[in-house]
Short mmCIF file of C-alpha atoms and ligand atoms in Angstrom, two decimals:
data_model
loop_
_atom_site.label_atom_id
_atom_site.label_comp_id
_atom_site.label_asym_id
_atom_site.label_seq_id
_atom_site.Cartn_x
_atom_site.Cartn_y
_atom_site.Cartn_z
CA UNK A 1306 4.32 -171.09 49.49
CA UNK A 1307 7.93 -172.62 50.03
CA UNK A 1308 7.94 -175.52 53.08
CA UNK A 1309 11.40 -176.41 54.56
CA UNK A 1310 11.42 -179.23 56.88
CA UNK A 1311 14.85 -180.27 58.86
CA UNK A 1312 14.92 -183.35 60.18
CA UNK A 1313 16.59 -186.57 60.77
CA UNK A 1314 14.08 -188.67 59.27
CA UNK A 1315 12.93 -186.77 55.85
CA UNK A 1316 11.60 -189.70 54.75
CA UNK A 1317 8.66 -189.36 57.02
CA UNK A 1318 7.75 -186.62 54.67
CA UNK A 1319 7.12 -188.76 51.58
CA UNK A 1320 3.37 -188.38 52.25
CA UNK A 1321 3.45 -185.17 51.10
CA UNK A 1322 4.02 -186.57 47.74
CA UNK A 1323 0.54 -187.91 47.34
CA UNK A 1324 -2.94 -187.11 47.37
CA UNK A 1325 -3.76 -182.72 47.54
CA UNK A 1326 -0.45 -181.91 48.78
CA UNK A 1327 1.18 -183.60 46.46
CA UNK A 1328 -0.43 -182.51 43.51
CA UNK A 1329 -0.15 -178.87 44.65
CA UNK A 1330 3.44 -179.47 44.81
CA UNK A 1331 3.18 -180.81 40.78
CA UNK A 1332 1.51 -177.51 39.98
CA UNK A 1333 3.97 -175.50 41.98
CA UNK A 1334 1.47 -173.93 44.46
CA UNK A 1335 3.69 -175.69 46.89
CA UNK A 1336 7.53 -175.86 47.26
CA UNK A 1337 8.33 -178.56 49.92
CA UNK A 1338 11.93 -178.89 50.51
CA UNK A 1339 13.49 -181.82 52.78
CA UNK A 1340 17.02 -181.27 54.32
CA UNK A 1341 18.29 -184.64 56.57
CA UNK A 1342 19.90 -182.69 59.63
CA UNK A 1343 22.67 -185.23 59.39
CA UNK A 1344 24.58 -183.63 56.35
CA UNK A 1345 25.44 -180.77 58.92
CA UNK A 1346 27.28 -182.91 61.13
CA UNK A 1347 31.28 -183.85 61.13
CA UNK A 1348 31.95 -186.58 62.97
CA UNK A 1349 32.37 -190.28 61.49
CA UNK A 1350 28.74 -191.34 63.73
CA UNK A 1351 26.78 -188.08 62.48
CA UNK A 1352 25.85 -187.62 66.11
CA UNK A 1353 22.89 -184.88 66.66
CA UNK A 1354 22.01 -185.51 69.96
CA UNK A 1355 23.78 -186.10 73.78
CA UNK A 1356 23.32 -185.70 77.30
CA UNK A 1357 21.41 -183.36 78.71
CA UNK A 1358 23.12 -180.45 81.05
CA UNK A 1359 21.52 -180.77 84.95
CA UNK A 1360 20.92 -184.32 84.07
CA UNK A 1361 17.56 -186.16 83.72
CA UNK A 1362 16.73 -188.99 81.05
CA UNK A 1363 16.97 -189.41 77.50
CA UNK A 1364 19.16 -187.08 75.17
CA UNK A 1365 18.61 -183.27 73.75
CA UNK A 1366 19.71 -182.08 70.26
CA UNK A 1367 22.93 -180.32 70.14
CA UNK A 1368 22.72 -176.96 69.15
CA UNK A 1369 25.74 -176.99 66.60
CA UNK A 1370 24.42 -179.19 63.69
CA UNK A 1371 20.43 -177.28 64.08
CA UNK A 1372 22.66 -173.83 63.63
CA UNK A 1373 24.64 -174.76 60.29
CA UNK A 1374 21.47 -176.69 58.82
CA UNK A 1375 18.87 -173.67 59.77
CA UNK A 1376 22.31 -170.91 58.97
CA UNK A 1377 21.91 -172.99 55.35
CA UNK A 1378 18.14 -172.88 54.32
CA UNK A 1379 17.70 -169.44 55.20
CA UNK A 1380 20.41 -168.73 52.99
CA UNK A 1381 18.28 -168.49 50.92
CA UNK A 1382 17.17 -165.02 49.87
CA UNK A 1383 13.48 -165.46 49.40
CA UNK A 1384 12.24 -163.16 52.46
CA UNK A 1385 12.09 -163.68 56.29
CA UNK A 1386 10.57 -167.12 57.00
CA UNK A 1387 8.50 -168.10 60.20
CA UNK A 1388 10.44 -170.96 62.71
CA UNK A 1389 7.61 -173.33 63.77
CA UNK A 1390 9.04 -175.93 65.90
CA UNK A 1391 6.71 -178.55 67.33
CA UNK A 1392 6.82 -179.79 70.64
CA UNK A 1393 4.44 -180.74 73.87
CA UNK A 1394 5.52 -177.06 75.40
CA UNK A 1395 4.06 -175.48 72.76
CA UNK A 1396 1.02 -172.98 71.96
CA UNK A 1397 -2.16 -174.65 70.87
CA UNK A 1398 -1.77 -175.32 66.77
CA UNK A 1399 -5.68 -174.86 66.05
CA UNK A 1400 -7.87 -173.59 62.34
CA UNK A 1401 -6.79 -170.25 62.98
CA UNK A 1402 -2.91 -170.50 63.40
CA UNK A 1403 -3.27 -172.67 60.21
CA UNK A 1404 -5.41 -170.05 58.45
CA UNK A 1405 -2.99 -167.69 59.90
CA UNK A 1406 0.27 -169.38 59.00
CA UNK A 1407 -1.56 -170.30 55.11
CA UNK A 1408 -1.31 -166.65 54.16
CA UNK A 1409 2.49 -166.94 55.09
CA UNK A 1410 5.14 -166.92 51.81
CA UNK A 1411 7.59 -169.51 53.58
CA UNK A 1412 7.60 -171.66 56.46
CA UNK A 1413 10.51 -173.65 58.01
CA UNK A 1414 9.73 -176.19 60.08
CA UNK A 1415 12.18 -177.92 62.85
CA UNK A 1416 11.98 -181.19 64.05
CA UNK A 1417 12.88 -182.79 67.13
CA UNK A 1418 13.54 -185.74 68.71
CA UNK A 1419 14.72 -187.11 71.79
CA UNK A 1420 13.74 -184.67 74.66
CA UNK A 1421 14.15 -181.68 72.50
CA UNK A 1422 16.28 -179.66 70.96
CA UNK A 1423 18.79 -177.03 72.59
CA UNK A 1424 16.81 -174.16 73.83
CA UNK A 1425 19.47 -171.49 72.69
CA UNK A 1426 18.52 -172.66 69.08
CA UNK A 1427 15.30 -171.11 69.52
CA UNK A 1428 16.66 -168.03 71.15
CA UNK A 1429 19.18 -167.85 68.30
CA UNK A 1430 16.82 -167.52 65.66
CA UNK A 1431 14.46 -165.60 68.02
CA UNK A 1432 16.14 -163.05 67.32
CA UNK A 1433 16.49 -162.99 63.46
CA UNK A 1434 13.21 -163.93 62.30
CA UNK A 1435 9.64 -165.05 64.19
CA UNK A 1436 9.66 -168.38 65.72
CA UNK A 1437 6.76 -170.52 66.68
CA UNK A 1438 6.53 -173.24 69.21
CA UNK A 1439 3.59 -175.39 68.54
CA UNK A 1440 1.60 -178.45 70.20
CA UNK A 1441 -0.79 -180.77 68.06
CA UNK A 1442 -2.23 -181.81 71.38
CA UNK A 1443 -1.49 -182.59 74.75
CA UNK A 1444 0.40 -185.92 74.08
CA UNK A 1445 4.09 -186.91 73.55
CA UNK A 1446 5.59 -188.38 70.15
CA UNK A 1447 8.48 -189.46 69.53
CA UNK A 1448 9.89 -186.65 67.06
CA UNK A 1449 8.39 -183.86 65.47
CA UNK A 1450 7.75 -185.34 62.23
CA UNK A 1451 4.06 -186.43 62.51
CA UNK A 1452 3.47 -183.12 63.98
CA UNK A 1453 4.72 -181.63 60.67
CA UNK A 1454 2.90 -183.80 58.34
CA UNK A 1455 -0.40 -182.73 60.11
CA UNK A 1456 0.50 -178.88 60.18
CA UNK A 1457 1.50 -178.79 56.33
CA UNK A 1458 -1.89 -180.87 55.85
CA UNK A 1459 -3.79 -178.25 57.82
CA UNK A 1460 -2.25 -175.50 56.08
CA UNK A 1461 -1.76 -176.83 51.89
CA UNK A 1462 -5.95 -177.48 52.09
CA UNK A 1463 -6.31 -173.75 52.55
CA UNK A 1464 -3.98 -172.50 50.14
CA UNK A 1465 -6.02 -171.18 47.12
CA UNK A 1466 -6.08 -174.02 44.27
CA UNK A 1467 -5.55 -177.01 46.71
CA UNK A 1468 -9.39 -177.91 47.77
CA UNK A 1469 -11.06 -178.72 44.94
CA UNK A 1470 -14.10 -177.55 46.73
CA UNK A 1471 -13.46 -174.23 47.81
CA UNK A 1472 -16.67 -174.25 50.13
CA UNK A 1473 -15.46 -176.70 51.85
CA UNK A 1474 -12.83 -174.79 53.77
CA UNK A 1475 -15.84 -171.74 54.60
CA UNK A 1476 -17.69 -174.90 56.01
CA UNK A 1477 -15.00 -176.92 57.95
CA UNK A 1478 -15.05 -176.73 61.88
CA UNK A 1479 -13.99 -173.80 63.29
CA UNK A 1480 -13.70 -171.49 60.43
CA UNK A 1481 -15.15 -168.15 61.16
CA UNK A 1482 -18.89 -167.53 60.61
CA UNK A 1483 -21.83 -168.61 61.12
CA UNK A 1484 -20.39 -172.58 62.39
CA UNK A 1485 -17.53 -171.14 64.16
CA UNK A 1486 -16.57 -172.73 67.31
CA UNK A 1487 -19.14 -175.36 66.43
CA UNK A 1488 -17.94 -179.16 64.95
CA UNK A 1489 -19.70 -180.36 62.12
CA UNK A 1490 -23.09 -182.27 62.47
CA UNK A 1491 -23.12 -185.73 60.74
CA UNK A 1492 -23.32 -186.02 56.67
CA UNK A 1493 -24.91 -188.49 54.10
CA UNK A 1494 -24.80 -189.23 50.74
CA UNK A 1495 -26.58 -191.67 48.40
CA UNK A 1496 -28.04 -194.10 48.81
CA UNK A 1497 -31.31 -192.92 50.57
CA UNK A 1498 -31.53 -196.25 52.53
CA UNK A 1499 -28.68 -198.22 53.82
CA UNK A 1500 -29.03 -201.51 55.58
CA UNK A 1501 -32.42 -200.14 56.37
CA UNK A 1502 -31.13 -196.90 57.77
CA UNK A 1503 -32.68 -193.73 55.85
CA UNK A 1504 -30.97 -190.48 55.36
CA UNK A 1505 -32.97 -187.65 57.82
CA UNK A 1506 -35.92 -186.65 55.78
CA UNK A 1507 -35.12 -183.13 55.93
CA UNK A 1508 -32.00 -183.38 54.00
CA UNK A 1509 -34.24 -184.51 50.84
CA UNK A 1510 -36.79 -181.55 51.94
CA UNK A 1511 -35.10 -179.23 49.51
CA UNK A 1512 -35.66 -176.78 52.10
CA UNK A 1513 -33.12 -174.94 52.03
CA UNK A 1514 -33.61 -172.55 55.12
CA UNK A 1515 -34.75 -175.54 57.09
CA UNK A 1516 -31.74 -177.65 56.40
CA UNK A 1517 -28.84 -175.02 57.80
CA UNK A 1518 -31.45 -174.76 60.48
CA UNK A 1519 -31.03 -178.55 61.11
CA UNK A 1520 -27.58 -179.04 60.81
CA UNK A 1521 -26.50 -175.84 62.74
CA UNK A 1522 -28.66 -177.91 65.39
CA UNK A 1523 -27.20 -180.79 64.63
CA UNK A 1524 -23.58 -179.26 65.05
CA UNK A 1525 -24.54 -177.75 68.74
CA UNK A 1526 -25.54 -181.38 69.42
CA UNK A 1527 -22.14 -182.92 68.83
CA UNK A 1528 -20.39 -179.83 69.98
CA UNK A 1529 -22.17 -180.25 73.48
CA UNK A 1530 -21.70 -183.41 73.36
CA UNK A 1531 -18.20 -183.75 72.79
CA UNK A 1532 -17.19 -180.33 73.08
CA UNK A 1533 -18.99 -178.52 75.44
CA UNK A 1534 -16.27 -175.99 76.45
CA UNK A 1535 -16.19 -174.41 72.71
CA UNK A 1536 -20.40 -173.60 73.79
CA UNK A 1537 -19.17 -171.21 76.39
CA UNK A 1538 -17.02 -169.32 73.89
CA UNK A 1539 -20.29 -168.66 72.28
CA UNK A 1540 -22.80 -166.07 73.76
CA UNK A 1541 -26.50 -166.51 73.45
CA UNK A 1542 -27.13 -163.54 71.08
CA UNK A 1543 -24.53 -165.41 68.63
CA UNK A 1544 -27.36 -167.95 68.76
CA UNK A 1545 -30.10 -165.97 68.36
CA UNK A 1546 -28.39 -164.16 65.56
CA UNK A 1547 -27.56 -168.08 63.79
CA UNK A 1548 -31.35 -168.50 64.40
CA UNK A 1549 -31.97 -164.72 62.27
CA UNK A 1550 -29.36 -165.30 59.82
CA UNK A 1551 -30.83 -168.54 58.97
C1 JCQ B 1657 11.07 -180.14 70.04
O1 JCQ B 1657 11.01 -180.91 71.23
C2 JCQ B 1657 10.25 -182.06 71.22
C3 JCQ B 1657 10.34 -182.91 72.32
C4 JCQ B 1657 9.59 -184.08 72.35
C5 JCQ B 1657 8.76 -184.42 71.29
C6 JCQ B 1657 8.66 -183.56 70.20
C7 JCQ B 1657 7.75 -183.90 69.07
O2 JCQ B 1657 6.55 -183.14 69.17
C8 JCQ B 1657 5.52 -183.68 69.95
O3 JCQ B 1657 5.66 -184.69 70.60
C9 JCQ B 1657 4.24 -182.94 69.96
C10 JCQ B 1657 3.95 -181.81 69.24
N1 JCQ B 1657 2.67 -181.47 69.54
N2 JCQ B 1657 2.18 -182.34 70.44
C11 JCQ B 1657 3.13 -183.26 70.71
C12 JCQ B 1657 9.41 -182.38 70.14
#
């Protein structure tokens, strides 16, 4: 997969040159690519941003420099890329647009600051190639880098090769199956006793039947405890069915 990221800070992104992502990058699984927004500018003060039309506070980014820097990465002629821009306004980013956006060949991903960027950039590219407006979550940061760092996080661990553990992914919260919709119960590891606090006997039962019993239990627990809205996506036979399956 080939990342693009456009923004005025690219060295937000040097994260991504450690730990899973990083090393999928070293083994060319992943081809991250960071262009500072800047170098598309002409004036002596590199300015990206100014007032906005209508009025209101803070700045917007102006549409010229975001056209010649996105006009010069898709350039490129590896395919049709998908846009994702992230921002407040946009639709939920959950495990299944990263599952969905992981089988993808190349993203490029915008990022904005201020109080946005130019909405006719969006509508530009609209109408050239599929563009996504995503939200991490109903908060405001500053720019759109963070939000970037936590998609390409969300979508390297499912590429093929990055997880170590490839059962892991199957197993993480909301991936389809048997947990979907449910969060994860809690986990241990040795050792058996810790500060006089023992590991749930079950989990040493070797019984294996018993144990996915207990921690699909465990998971409805947490998940109506902190979720409880995800429970109604769930109808009772799903249950019942867990209980069967199991
Ligand atoms: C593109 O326009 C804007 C405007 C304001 C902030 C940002 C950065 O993104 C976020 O704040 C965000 C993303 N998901 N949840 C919050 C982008």
């Amino acid at each position: 997969m080939r990342i693009d990221i456009v923004s005025i800070f690219p060295e937000y992104f040097a994260p991504l040159d450690v730990s899973l992502i990083g090393k999928a990058r070293e083994r060319g699984t992943l081809d991250v690519r960071l262009h500072q927004l800047r170098d598309w500018t002409h004036d002596i003060h590199r300015t990206v941003d100014d007032t906005p039309y209508g009025g209101g506070p803070g700045m917007v980014m102006k549409p010229d420099p975001w056209g010649e820097a996105l006009d010069s990465v898709l350039a490129s002629d590896e395919g049709t890329p998908r846009l994702i821009v992230p921002t407040p306004s946009g639709r939920p980013f959950t495990q299944e647009v990263a599952l969905r956006l992981s089988e993808e060949p190349w993203l490029v991903f915008a990022c904005g600051r201020y109080e946005g960027i130019d909405s006719r950039v969006m509508a530009e590219y609209g109408e050239r190639l599929p563009v996504d407006e995503v939200s991490i979550g109903d908060y405001v940061l500053a720019g759109g880098e963070v939000a970037v760092l936590v998609m390409v996080e969300a979508v390297g661990r499912l590429l093929p090769g990055v997880l170590g553990n490839v059962r892991s992914v199957a197993d993480d919260s909301f991936a389809p199956g048997a947990m979907a919709n449910l969060l994860e119960g809690p986990v241990y590891t040795k050792p058996p006793v810790w500060r006089g606090r023992e590991v749930p006997e079950i989990l040493l039962s070797g019984h294996h039947g018993r144990i996915a019993r207990w921690r699909r239990d465990e998971a409805l627990r947490r998940t109506s405890a902190n979720r409880p809205e995800l429970l109604a996506d769930l109808d009772p036979d799903t249950l019942d069915k867990r209980d069967r399956e199991v």
